[in-house]
mmCIF file of C-alpha atoms in Angstrom:
data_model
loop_
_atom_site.group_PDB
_atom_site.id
_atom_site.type_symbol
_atom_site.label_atom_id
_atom_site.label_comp_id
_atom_site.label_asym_id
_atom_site.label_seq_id
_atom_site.Cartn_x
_atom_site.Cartn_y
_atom_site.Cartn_z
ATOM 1 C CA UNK T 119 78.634 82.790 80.300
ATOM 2 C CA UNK T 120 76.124 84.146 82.287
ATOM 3 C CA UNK T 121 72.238 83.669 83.513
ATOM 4 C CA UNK T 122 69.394 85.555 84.961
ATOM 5 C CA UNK T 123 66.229 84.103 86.362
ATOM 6 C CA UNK T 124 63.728 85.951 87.402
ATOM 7 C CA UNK T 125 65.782 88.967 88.538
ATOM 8 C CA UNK T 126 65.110 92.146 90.121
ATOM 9 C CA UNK T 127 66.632 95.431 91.430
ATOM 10 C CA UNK T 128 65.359 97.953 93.355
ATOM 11 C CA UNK T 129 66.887 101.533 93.701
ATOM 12 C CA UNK T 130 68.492 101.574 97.282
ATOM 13 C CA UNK T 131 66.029 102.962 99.731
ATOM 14 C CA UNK T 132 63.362 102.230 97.717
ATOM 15 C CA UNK T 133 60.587 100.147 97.996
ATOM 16 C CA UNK T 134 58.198 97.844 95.747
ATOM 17 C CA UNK T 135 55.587 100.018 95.877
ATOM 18 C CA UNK T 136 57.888 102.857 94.163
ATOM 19 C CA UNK T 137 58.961 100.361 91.226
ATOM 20 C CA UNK T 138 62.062 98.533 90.841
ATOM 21 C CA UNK T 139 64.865 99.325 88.261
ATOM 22 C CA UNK T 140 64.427 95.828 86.704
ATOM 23 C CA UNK T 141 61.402 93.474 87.373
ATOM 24 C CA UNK T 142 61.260 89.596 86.984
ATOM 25 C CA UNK T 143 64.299 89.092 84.188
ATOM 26 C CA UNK T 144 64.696 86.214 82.972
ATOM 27 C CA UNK T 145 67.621 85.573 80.271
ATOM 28 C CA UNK T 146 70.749 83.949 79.432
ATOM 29 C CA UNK T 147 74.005 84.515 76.834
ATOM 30 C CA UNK T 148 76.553 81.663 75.997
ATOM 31 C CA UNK T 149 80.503 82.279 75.537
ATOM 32 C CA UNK T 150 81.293 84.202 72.858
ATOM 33 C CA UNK T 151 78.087 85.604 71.971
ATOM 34 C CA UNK T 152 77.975 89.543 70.801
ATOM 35 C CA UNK T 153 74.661 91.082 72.165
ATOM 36 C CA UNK T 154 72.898 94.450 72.094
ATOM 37 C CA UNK T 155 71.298 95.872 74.873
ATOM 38 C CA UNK T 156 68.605 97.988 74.113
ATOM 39 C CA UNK T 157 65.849 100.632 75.583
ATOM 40 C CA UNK T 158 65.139 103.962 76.410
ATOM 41 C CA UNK T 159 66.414 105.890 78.975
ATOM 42 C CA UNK T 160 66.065 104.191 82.390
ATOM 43 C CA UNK T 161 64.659 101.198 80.708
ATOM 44 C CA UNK T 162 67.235 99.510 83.606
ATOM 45 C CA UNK T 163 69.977 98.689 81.241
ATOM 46 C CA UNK T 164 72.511 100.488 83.372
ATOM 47 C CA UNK T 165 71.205 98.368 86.068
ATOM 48 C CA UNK T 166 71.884 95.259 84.176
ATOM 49 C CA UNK T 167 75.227 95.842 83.326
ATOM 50 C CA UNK T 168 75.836 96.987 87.190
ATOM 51 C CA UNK T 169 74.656 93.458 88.082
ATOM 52 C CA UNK T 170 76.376 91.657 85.434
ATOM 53 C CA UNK T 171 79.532 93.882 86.488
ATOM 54 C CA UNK T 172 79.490 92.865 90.179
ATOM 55 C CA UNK T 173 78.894 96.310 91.208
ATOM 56 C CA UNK T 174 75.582 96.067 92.532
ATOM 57 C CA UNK T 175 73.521 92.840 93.920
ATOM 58 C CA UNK T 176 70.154 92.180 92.334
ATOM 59 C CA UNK T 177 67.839 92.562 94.821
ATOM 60 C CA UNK T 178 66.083 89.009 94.041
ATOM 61 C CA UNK T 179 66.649 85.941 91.842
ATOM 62 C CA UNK T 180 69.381 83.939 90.628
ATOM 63 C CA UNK T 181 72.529 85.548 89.372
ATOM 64 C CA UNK T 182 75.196 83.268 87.908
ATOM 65 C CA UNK T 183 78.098 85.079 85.982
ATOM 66 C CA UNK T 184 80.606 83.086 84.363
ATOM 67 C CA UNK T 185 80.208 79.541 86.133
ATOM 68 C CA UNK T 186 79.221 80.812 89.434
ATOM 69 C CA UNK T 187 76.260 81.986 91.442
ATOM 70 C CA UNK T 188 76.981 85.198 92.739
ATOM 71 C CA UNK T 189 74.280 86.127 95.159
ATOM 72 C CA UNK T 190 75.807 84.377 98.144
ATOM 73 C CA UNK T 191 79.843 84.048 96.717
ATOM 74 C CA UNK T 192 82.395 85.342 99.318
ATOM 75 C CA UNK T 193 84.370 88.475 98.751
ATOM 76 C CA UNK T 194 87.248 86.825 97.789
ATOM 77 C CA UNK T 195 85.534 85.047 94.896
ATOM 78 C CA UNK T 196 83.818 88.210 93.875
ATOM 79 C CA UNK T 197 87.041 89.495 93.758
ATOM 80 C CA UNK T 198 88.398 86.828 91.015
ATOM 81 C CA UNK T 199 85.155 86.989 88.917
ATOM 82 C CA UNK T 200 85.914 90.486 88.758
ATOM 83 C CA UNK T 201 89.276 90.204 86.892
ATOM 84 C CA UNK T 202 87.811 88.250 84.175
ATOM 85 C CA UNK T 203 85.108 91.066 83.498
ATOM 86 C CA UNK T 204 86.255 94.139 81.407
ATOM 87 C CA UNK T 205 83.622 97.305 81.712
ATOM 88 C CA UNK T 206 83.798 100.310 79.411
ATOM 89 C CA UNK T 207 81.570 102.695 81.769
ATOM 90 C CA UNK T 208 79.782 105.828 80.466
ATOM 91 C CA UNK T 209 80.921 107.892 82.267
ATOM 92 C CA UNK T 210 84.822 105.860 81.570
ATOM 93 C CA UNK T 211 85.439 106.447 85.327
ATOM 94 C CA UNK T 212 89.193 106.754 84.691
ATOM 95 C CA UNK T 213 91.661 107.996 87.794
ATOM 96 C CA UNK T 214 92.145 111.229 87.260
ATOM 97 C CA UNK T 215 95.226 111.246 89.684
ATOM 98 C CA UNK T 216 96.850 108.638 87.254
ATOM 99 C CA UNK T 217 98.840 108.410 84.070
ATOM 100 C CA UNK T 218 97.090 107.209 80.465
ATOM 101 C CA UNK T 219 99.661 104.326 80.989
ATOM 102 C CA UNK T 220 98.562 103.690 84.651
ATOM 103 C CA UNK T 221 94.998 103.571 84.034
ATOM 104 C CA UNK T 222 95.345 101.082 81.422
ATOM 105 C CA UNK T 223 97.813 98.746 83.544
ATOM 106 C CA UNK T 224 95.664 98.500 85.986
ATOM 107 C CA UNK T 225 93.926 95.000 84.973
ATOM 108 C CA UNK T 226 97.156 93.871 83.878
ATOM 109 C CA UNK T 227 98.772 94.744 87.207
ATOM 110 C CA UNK T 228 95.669 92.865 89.566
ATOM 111 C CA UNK T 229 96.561 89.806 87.515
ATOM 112 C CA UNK T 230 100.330 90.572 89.158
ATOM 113 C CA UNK T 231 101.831 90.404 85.464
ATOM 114 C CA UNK T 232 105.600 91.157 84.934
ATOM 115 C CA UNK T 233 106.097 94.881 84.265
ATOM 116 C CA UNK T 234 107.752 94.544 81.248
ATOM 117 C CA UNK T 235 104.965 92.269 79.649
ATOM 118 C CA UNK T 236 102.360 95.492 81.168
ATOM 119 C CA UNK T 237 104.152 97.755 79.506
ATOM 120 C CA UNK T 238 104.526 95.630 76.052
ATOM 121 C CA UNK T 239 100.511 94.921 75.881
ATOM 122 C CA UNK T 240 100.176 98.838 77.473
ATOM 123 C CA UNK T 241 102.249 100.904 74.486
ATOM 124 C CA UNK T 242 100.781 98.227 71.815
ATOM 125 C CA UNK T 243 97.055 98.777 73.055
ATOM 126 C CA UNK T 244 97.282 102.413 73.227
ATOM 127 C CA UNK T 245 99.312 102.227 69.416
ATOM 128 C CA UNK T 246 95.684 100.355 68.681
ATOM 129 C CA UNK T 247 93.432 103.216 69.816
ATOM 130 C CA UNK T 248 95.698 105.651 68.295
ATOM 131 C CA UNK T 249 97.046 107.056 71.085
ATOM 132 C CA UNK T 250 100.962 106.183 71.965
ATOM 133 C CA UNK T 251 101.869 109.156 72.292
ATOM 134 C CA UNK T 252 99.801 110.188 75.171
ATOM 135 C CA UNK T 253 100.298 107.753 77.387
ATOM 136 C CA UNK T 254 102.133 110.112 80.290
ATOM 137 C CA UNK T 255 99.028 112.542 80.023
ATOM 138 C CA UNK T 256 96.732 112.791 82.927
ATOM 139 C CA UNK T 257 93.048 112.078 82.185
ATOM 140 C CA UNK T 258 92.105 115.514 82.637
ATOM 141 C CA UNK T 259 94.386 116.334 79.997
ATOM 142 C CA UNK T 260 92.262 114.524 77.265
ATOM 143 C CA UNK T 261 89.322 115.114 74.984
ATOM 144 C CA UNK T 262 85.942 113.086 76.067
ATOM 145 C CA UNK T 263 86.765 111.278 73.035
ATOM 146 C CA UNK T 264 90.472 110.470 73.679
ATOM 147 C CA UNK T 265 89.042 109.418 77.517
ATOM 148 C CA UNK T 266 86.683 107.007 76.028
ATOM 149 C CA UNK T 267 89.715 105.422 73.861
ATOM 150 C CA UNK T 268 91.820 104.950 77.318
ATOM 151 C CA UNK T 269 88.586 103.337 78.760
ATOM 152 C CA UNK T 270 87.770 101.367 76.034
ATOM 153 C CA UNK T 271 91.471 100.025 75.803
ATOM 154 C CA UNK T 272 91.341 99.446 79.870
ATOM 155 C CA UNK T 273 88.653 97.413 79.562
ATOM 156 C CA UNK T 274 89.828 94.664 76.761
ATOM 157 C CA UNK T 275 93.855 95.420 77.093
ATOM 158 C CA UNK T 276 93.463 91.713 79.778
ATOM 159 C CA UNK T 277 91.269 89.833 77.370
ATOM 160 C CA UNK T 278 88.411 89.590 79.833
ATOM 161 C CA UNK T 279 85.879 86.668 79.083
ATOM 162 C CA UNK T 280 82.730 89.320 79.926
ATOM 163 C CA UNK T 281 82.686 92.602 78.489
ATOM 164 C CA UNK T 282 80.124 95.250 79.698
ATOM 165 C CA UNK T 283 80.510 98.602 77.559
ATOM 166 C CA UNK T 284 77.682 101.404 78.272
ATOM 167 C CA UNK T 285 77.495 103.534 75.417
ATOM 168 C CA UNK T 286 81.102 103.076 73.874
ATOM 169 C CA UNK T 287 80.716 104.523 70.986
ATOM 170 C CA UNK T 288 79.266 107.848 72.395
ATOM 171 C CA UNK T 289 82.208 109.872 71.894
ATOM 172 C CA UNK T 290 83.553 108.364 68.922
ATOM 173 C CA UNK T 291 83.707 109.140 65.404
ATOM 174 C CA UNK T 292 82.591 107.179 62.346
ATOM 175 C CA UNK T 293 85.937 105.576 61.972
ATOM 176 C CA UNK T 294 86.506 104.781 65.317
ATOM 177 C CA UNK T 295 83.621 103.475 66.230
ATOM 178 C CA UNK T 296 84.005 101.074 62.989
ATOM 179 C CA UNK T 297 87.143 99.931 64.390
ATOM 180 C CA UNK T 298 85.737 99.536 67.976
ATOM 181 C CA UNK T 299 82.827 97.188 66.731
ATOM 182 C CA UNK T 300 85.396 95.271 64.346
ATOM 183 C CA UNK T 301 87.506 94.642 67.550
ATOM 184 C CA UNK T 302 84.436 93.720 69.429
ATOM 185 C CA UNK T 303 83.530 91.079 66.963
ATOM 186 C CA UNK T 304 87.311 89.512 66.896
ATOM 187 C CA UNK T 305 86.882 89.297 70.593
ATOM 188 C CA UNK T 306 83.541 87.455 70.040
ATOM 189 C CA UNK T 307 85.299 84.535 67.792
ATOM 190 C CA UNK T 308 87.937 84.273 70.517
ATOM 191 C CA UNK T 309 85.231 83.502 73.047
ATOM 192 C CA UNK T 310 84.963 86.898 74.980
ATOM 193 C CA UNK T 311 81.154 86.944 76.091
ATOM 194 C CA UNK T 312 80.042 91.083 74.812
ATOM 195 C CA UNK T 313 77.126 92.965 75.791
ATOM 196 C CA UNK T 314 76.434 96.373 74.170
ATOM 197 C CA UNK T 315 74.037 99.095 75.573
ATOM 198 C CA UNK T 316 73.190 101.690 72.940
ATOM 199 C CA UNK T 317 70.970 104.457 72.224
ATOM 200 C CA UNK T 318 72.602 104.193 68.248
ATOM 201 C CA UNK T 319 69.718 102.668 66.004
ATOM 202 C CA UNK T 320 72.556 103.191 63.048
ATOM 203 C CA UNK T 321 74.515 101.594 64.593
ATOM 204 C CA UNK T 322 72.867 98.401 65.496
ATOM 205 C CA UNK T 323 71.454 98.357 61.947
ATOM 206 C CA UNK T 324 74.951 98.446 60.578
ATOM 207 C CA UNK T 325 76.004 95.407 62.961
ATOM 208 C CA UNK T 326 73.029 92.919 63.124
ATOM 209 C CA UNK T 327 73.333 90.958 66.621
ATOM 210 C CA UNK T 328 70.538 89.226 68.905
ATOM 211 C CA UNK T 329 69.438 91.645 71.475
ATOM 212 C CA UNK T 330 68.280 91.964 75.096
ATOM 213 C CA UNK T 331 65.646 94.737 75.017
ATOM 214 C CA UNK T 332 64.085 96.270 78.160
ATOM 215 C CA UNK T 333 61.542 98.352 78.943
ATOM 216 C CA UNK T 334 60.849 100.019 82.287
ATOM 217 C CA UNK T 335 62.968 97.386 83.566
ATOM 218 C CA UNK T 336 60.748 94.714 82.176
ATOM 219 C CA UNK T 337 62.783 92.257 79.649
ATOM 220 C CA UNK T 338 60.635 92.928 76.279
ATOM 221 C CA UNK T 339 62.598 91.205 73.538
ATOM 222 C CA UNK T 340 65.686 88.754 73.459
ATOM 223 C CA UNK T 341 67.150 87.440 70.631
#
């Protein structure tokens, strides 16, 4: 689903000499696989999942994400990839200027679905996350907890065949983040390709999954 070799990524206007944000990684996840990502802070796993996300270009090595080599693709192409890719970000990145409903739709609506099918998989997504009735609040408007719902349910409500979530359990409490992991894993058996970055030793004891572990940017561990 996708594949690394020998990848690295330097911090825009920076050179060798100052270090790179990852360094010479190597690795490689099939469909449907469920994988941490682990390391300390700036261990380069935000940097990964920028790469993996199409939001950043490594700055050497081969990068092939779902099927296709990405380091020389056209815009256009990009563009596709980037519809079958859901992203839970840490910082959820939602539109402030946009309704709960809106926010969500958006993947839905890039895929030029019929509105009434958007708003069918919108209100039974946001039922899911256990929050229908909010879904004409503004962003703003919501708890850190209630925004990382919204961005959690933006970023699976298409049925992406990557998902990238950065912390996603970080605002969450015990229940939910049971129920997050639960859906992860039904997305796994359906043959969505997830990668995890956590800081949560509990949690990755409680769900036991091959891991890519990095440390200052340096792949240490996978599997």
């Amino acid at each position: 689903m996708f594949r690394l070799h020998d990848v690295s990524y330097l911090y825009p206007g920076r050179d060798t000499h100052k270090g790179a944000a990852l360094s010479h990684v190597s690795v490689a996840v099939a469909q449907g696989e469920f994988r941490w990502l682990l390391g300390p802070s700036g261990a380069g796993k935000s940097s990964l999942l920028r790469i993996l996300a199409l939001d950043a270009q490594a700055s050497s090595g081969m990068v092939e994400v779902l099927g296709v080599p990405v380091m020389q693709a056209r815009r256009g192409v990009i563009a596709r990839l980037r519809q079958r890719i859901g992203v839970v970000y840490q910082d959820f990145r939602l539109l402030d200027d946009l309704s709960v409903f809106d926010n969500v739709a958006l993947p839905l609506r890039l895929q030029m679905r019929p509105e009434s099918e958007i708003r069918h998989e919108v209100n039974a997504i946001m039922k899911w996350v256990g929050l229908g009735s909010r879904i004409d609040a503004l962003p703003p408007q919501l708890s850190g907890g209630e925004q990382q719902r919204v961005a959690i349910a933006r970023a699976v409500i298409h049925r992406p065949a990557l998902l990238l979530a950065d912390e996603p359990t970080n605002a969450l409490d015990d229940r939910q983040a049971t129920r997050l992991m639960n859906m992860f894993h039904r997305l796994a058996e359906l043959g969505t390709t997830i990668i995890v970055a956590t800081h949560n030793d509990a949690l990755v004891r409680k769900y036991p999954a091959h891991a890519i572990d990095l440390m200052q940017g340096h792949l240490v561990q996978e599997g």
